[in-house]
Tab-separated table of C-alpha atoms in Angstrom:
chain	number	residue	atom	x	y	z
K	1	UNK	CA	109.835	116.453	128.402
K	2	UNK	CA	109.070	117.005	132.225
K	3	UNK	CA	108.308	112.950	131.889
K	4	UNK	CA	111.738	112.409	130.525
K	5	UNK	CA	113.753	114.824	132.988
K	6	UNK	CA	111.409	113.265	136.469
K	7	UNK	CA	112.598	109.754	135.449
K	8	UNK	CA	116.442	111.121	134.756
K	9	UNK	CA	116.661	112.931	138.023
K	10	UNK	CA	114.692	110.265	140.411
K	11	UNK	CA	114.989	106.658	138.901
K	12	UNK	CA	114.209	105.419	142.296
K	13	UNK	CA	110.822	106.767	142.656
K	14	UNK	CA	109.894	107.151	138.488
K	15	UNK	CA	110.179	103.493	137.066
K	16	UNK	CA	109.781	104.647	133.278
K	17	UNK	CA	108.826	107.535	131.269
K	18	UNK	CA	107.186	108.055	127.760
K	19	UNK	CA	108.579	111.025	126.732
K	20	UNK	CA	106.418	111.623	123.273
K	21	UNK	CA	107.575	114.380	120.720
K	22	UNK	CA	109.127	115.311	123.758
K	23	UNK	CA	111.685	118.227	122.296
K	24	UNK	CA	114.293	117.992	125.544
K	25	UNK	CA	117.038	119.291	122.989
K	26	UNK	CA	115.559	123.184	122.529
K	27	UNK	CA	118.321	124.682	124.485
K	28	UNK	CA	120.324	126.921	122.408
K	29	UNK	CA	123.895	124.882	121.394
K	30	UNK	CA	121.662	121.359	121.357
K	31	UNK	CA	119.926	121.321	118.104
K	32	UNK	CA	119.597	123.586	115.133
K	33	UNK	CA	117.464	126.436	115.113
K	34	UNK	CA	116.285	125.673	111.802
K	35	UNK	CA	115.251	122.233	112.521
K	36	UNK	CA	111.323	123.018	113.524
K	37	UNK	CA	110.475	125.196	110.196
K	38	UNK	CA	112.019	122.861	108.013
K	39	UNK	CA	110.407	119.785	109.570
K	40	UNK	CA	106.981	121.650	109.283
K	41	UNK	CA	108.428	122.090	105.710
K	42	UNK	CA	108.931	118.934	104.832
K	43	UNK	CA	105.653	117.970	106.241
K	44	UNK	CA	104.091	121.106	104.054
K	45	UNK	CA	105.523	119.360	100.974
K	46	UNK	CA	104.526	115.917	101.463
K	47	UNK	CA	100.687	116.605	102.742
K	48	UNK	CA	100.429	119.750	100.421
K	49	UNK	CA	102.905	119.609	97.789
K	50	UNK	CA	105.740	121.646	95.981
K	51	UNK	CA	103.360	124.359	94.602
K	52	UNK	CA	101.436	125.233	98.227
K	53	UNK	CA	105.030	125.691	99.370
K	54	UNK	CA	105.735	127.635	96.534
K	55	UNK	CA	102.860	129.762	97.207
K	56	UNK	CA	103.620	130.317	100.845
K	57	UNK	CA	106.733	131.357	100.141
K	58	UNK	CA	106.406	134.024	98.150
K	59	UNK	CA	103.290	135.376	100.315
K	60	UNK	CA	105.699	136.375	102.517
K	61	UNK	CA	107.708	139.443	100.418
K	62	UNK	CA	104.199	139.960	98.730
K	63	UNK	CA	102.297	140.606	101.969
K	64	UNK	CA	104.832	142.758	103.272
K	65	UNK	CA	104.856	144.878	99.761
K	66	UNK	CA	101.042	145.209	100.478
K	67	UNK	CA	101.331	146.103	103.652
K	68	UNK	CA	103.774	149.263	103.314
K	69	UNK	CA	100.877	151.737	102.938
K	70	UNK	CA	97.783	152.302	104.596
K	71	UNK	CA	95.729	151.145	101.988
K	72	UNK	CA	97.032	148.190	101.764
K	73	UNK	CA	96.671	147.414	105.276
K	74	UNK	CA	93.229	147.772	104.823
K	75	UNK	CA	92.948	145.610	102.138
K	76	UNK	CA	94.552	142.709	104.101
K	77	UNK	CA	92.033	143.400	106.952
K	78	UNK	CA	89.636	142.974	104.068
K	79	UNK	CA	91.469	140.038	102.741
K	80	UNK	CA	92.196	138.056	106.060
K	81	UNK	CA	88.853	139.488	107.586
K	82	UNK	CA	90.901	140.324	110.580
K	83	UNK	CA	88.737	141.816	113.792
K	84	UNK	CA	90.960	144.757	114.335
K	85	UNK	CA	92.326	146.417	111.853
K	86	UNK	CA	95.701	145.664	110.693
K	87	UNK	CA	98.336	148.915	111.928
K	88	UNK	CA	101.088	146.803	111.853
K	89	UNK	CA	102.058	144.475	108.839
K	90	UNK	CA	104.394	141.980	111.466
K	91	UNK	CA	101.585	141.349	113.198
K	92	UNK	CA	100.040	139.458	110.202
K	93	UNK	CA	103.007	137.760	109.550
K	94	UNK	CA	103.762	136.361	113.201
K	95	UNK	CA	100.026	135.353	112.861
K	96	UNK	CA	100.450	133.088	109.807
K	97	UNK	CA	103.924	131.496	110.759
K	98	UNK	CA	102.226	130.878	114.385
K	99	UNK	CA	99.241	129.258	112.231
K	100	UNK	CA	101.511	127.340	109.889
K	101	UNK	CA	103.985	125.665	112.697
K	102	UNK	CA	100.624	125.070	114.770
K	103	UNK	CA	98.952	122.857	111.837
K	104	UNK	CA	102.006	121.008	111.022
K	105	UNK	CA	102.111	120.147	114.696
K	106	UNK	CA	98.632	118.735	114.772
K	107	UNK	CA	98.271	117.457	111.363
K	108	UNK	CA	96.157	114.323	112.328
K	109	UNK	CA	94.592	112.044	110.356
K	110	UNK	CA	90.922	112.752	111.660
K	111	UNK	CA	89.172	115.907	112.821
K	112	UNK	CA	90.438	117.064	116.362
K	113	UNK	CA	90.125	120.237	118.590
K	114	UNK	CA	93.454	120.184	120.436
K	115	UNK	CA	94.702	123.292	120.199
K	116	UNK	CA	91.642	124.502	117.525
K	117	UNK	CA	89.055	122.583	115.622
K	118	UNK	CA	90.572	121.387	112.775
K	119	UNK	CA	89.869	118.856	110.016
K	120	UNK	CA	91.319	115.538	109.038
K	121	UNK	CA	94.939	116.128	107.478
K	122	UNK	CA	95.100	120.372	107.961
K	123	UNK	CA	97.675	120.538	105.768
K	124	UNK	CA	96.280	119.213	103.023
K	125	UNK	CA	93.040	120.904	103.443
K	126	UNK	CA	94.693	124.187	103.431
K	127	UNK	CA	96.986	123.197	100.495
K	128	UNK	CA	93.795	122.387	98.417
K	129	UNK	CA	93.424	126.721	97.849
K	130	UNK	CA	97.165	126.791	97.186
K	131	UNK	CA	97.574	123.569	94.832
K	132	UNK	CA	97.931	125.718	91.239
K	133	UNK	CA	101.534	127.940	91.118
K	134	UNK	CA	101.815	130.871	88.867
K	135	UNK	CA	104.913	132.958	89.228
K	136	UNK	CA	103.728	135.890	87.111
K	137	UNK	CA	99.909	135.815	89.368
K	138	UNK	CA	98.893	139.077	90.439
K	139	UNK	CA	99.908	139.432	94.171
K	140	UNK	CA	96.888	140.280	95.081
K	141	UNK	CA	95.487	137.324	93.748
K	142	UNK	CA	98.400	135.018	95.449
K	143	UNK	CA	97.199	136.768	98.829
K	144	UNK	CA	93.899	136.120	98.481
K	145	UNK	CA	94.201	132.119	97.983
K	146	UNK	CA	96.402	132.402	101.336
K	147	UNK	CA	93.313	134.179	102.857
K	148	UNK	CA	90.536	131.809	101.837
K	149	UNK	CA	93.025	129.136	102.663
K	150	UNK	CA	93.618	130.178	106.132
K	151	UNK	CA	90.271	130.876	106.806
K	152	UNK	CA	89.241	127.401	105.253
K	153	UNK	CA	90.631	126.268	108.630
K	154	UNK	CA	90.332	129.256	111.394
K	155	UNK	CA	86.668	129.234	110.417
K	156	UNK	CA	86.169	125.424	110.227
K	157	UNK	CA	83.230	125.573	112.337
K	158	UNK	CA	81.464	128.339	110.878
K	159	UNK	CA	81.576	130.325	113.964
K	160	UNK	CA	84.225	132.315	113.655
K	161	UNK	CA	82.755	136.085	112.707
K	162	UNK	CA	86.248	137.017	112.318
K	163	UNK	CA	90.548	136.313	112.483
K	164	UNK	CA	91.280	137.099	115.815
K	165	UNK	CA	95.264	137.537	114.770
K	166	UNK	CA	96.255	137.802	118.611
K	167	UNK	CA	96.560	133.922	119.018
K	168	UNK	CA	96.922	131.054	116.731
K	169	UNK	CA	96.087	128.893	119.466
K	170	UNK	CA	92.572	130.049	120.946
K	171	UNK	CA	92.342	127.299	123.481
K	172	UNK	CA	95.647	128.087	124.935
K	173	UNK	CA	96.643	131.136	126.923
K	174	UNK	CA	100.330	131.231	125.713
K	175	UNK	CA	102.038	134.537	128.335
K	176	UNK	CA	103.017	131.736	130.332
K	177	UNK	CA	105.373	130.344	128.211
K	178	UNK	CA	106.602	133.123	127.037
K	179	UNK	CA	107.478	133.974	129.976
K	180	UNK	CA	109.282	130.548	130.626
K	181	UNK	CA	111.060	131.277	127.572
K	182	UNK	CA	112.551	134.162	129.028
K	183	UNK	CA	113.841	132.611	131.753
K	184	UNK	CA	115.104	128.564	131.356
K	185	UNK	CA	112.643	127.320	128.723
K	186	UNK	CA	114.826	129.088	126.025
K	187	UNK	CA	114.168	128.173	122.339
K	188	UNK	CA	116.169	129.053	119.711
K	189	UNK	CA	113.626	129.599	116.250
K	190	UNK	CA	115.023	130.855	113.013
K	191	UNK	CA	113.989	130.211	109.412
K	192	UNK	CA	116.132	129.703	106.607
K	193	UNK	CA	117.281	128.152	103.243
K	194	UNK	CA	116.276	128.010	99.338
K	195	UNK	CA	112.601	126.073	100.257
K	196	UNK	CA	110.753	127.214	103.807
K	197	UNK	CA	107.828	127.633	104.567
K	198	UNK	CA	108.405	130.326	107.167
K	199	UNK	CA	109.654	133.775	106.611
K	200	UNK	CA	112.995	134.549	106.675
K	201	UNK	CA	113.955	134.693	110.383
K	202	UNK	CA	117.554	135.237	112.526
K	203	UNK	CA	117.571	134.298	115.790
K	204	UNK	CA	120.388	136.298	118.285
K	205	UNK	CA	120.438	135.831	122.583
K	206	UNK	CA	121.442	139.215	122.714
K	207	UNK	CA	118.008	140.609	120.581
K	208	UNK	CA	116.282	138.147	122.476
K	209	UNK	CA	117.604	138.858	126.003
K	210	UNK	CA	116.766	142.323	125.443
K	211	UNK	CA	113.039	141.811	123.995
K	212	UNK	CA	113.085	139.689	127.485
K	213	UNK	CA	113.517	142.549	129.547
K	214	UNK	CA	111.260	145.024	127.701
K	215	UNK	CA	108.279	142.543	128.081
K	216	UNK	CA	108.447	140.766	131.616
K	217	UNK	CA	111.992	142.307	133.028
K	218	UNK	CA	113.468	138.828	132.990
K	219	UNK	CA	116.623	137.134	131.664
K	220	UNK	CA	117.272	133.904	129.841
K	221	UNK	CA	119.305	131.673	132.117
K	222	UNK	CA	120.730	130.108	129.118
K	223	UNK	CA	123.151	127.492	130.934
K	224	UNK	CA	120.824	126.185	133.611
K	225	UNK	CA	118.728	123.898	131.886
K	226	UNK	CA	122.269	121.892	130.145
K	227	UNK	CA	123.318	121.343	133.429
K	228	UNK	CA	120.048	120.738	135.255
K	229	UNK	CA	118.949	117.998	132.439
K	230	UNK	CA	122.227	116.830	131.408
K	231	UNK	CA	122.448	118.386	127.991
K	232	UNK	CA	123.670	115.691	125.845
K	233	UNK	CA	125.796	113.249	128.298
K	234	UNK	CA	122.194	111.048	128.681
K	235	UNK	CA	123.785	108.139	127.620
K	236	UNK	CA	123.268	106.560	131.282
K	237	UNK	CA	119.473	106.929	131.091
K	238	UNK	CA	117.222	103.855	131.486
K	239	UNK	CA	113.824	103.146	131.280
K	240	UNK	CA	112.396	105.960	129.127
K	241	UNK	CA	110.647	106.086	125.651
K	242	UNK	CA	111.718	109.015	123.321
K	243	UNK	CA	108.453	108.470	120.814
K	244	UNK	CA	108.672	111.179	117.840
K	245	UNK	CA	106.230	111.744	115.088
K	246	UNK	CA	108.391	111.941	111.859
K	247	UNK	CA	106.239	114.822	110.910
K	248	UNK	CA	105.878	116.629	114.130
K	249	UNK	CA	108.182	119.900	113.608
K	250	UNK	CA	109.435	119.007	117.858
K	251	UNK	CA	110.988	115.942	116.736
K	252	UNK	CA	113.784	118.238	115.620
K	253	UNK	CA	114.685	118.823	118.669
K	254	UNK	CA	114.204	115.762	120.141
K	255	UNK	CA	115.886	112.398	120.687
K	256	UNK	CA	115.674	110.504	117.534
K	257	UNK	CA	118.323	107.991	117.516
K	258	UNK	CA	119.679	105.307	119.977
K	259	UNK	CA	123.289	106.023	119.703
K	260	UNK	CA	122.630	109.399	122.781
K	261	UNK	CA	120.781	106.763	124.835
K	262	UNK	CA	121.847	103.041	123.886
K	263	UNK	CA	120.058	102.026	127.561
K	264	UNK	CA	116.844	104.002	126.193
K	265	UNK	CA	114.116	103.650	123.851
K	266	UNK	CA	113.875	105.738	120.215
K	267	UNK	CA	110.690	105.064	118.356
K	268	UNK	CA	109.783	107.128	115.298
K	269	UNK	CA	106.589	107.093	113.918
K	270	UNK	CA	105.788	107.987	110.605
K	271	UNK	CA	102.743	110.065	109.345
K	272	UNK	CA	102.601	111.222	112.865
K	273	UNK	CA	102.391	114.660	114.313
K	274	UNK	CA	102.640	116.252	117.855
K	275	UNK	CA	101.886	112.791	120.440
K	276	UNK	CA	99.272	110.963	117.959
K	277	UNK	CA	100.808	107.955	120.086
K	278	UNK	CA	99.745	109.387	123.193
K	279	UNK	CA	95.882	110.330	121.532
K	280	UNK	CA	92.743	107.887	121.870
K	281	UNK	CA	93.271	105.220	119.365
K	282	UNK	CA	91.178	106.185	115.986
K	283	UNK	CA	90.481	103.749	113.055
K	284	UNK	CA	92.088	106.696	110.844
K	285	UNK	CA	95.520	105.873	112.908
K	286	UNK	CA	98.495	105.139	110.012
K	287	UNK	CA	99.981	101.399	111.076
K	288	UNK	CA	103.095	102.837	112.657
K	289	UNK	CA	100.694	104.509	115.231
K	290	UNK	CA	99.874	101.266	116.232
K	291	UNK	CA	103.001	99.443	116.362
K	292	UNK	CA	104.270	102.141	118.511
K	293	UNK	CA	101.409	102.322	121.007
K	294	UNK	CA	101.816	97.972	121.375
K	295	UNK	CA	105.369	98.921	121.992
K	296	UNK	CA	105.482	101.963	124.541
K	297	UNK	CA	102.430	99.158	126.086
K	298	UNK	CA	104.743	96.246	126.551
K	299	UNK	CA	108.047	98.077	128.155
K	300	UNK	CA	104.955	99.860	130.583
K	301	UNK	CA	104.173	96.161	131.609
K	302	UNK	CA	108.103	95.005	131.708
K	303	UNK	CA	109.015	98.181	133.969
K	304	UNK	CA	106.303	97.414	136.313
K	305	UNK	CA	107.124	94.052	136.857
K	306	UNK	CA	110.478	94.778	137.351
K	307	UNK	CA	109.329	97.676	139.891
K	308	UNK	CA	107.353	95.056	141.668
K	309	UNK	CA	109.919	92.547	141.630
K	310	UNK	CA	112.581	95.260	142.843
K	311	UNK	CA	109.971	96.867	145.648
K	312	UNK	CA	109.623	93.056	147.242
K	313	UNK	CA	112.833	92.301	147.338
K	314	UNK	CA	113.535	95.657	148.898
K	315	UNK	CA	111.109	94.575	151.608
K	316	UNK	CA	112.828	90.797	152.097
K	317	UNK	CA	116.159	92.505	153.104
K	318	UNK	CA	114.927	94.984	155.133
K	319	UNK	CA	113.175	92.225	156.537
K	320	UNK	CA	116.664	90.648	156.980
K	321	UNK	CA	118.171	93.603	158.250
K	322	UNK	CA	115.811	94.281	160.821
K	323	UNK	CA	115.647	90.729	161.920
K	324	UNK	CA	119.628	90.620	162.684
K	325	UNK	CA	119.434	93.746	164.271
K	326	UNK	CA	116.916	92.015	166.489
K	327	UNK	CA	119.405	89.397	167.365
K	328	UNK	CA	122.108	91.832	168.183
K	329	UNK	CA	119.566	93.435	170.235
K	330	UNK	CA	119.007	90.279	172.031
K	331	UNK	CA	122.518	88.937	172.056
């Protein structure tokens, strides 16, 4: 994004960008609220398959059923082996969801340790404990799959002693963003329709304006980043690389088509998540990895001859101009 808006806003000091799963259309009015969850749906269904989604789905209204009496909020600390126990059943929820969007975004094709240690394909390893659908199965039972499924992949390492349900992200310290969220970074996230793998979720400024204000006494400036990056009138743009993995839940809200920017570049990768074009190359990299990487590599090389080629003639006419104004000098 911030590679995307530097090149848009000072073309004669930026000569390109590669703006990868770069989502520069989150503003609310630019893109559809629904578009992340159902793109880390669609991912869900092709890495995991219809009855994992299945599954998640209905933990949803069954975890919240458990959850309505004390009891059962002890038996999903139990369940979830969760280091403090559980008081409020949302919290459990957020938890999951956070967990969910964070594994479709980083659903790699070999073990990594961006935002956690995870293994080759996430989704699919956590689908493996979710693979067999049963409508009539105990809930209990249903829960407990989504448990040892979870923890299949929170506990990858083996040193986990418990779910830490605070942060899906452990390497990442996320106030700050929620903070920027509260202010210009606002991002419109709701979940909906017959097959998602999120729980059912409404998004409204005026909730979220107020939540704002309880938390860091701030205000979403709702406007200021359509008119600061353009909105949608980028048509003008040059020189930049909108790369989106075709299963990375951003490229939603991203650029994905030439027809906004026909002086741009759109490249979307398949079996890609969250910048695998911008990650060390790895022998487990799908063939559209590849391509894209010799791609984004050859407009690099074009935009830095042209630079060059730009910069020294720059210098000959100043050269030029500074020579005449010599001879006016002298004449």
């Amino acid at each position: 994004m911030l590679s995307a808006w530097i090149r848009q806003k000072y073309p004669n000091q930026i000569a390109g960008a590669v703006a990868s799963s770069a989502p520069v259309w989150l503003f609310p009015g630019l893109s559809d609220c629904n578009g992340f969850s159902m793109t880390a749906t669609n991912s869900f269904l092709k890495y995991g398959g219809e009855n994992c989604v299945k599954n998640i789905q209905l933990s949803w209204s069954n975890i919240v059923d458990i959850g309505q009496s004390i009891d059962g909020k002890e038996l999903l600390t139990h369940m979830f082996n969760i280091c403090t126990p559980l008081t409020d059943v949302q919290n459990i929820i957020d938890y999951l969801s956070d967990f969910l969007g964070t594994i479709s975004m980083v659903n790699y094709p070999y073990p990594a340790n961006f935002l956690l240690a995870l293994p080759e394909w996430p989704v699919k390893y956590l689908c493996t404990n979710l693979s067999a659908y049963d409508p009539q199965q105990p809930v209990v039972t249903r829960i407990s799959l989504l448990a040892k499924a979870i923890l299949s992949l929170t506990n990858y390492t083996g040193n986990q002693t418990c779910l830490d349900i605070s942060t899906s992200s452990p390497s990442l310290d996320t106030t700050g963003w929620d903070l920027q969220t509260c202010m210009e970074m606002t991002t419109p996230m709701c979940a909906s329709g017959p097959v998602n793998i999120m729980p059912p979720l409404n998004w409204d400024l005026k909730s979220f304006s107020i939540s704002c204000q309880n938390r860091f006494g701030v205000s979403p400036r709702v406007e200021w980043p359509k008119v600061e990056f353009w909105s949608k009138s980028v048509h003008t743009v040059t020189n930049i690389i909108f790369s989106n993995g075709e299963i990375d839940p951003w490229s939603a809200l991203s650029i994905t088509n030439n027809s906004y920017v026909p002086f741009a570049t759109v490249i979307n990768i398949s079996d890609a998540a969250h910048h695998l074009d911008l990650r060390t190359p790895n022998s487990a990299d799908p063939q559209s990895v590849v391509k894209a990487r010799e791609i984004e590599k050859q407009k690099i090389i074009q935009w830095i001859k042209e630079w060059k080629l730009k910069y020294r003639l720059l210098k000959f006419f100043n050269g030029i101009r500074s020579f005449i104004s010599l001879l006016d000098y002298l004449g």
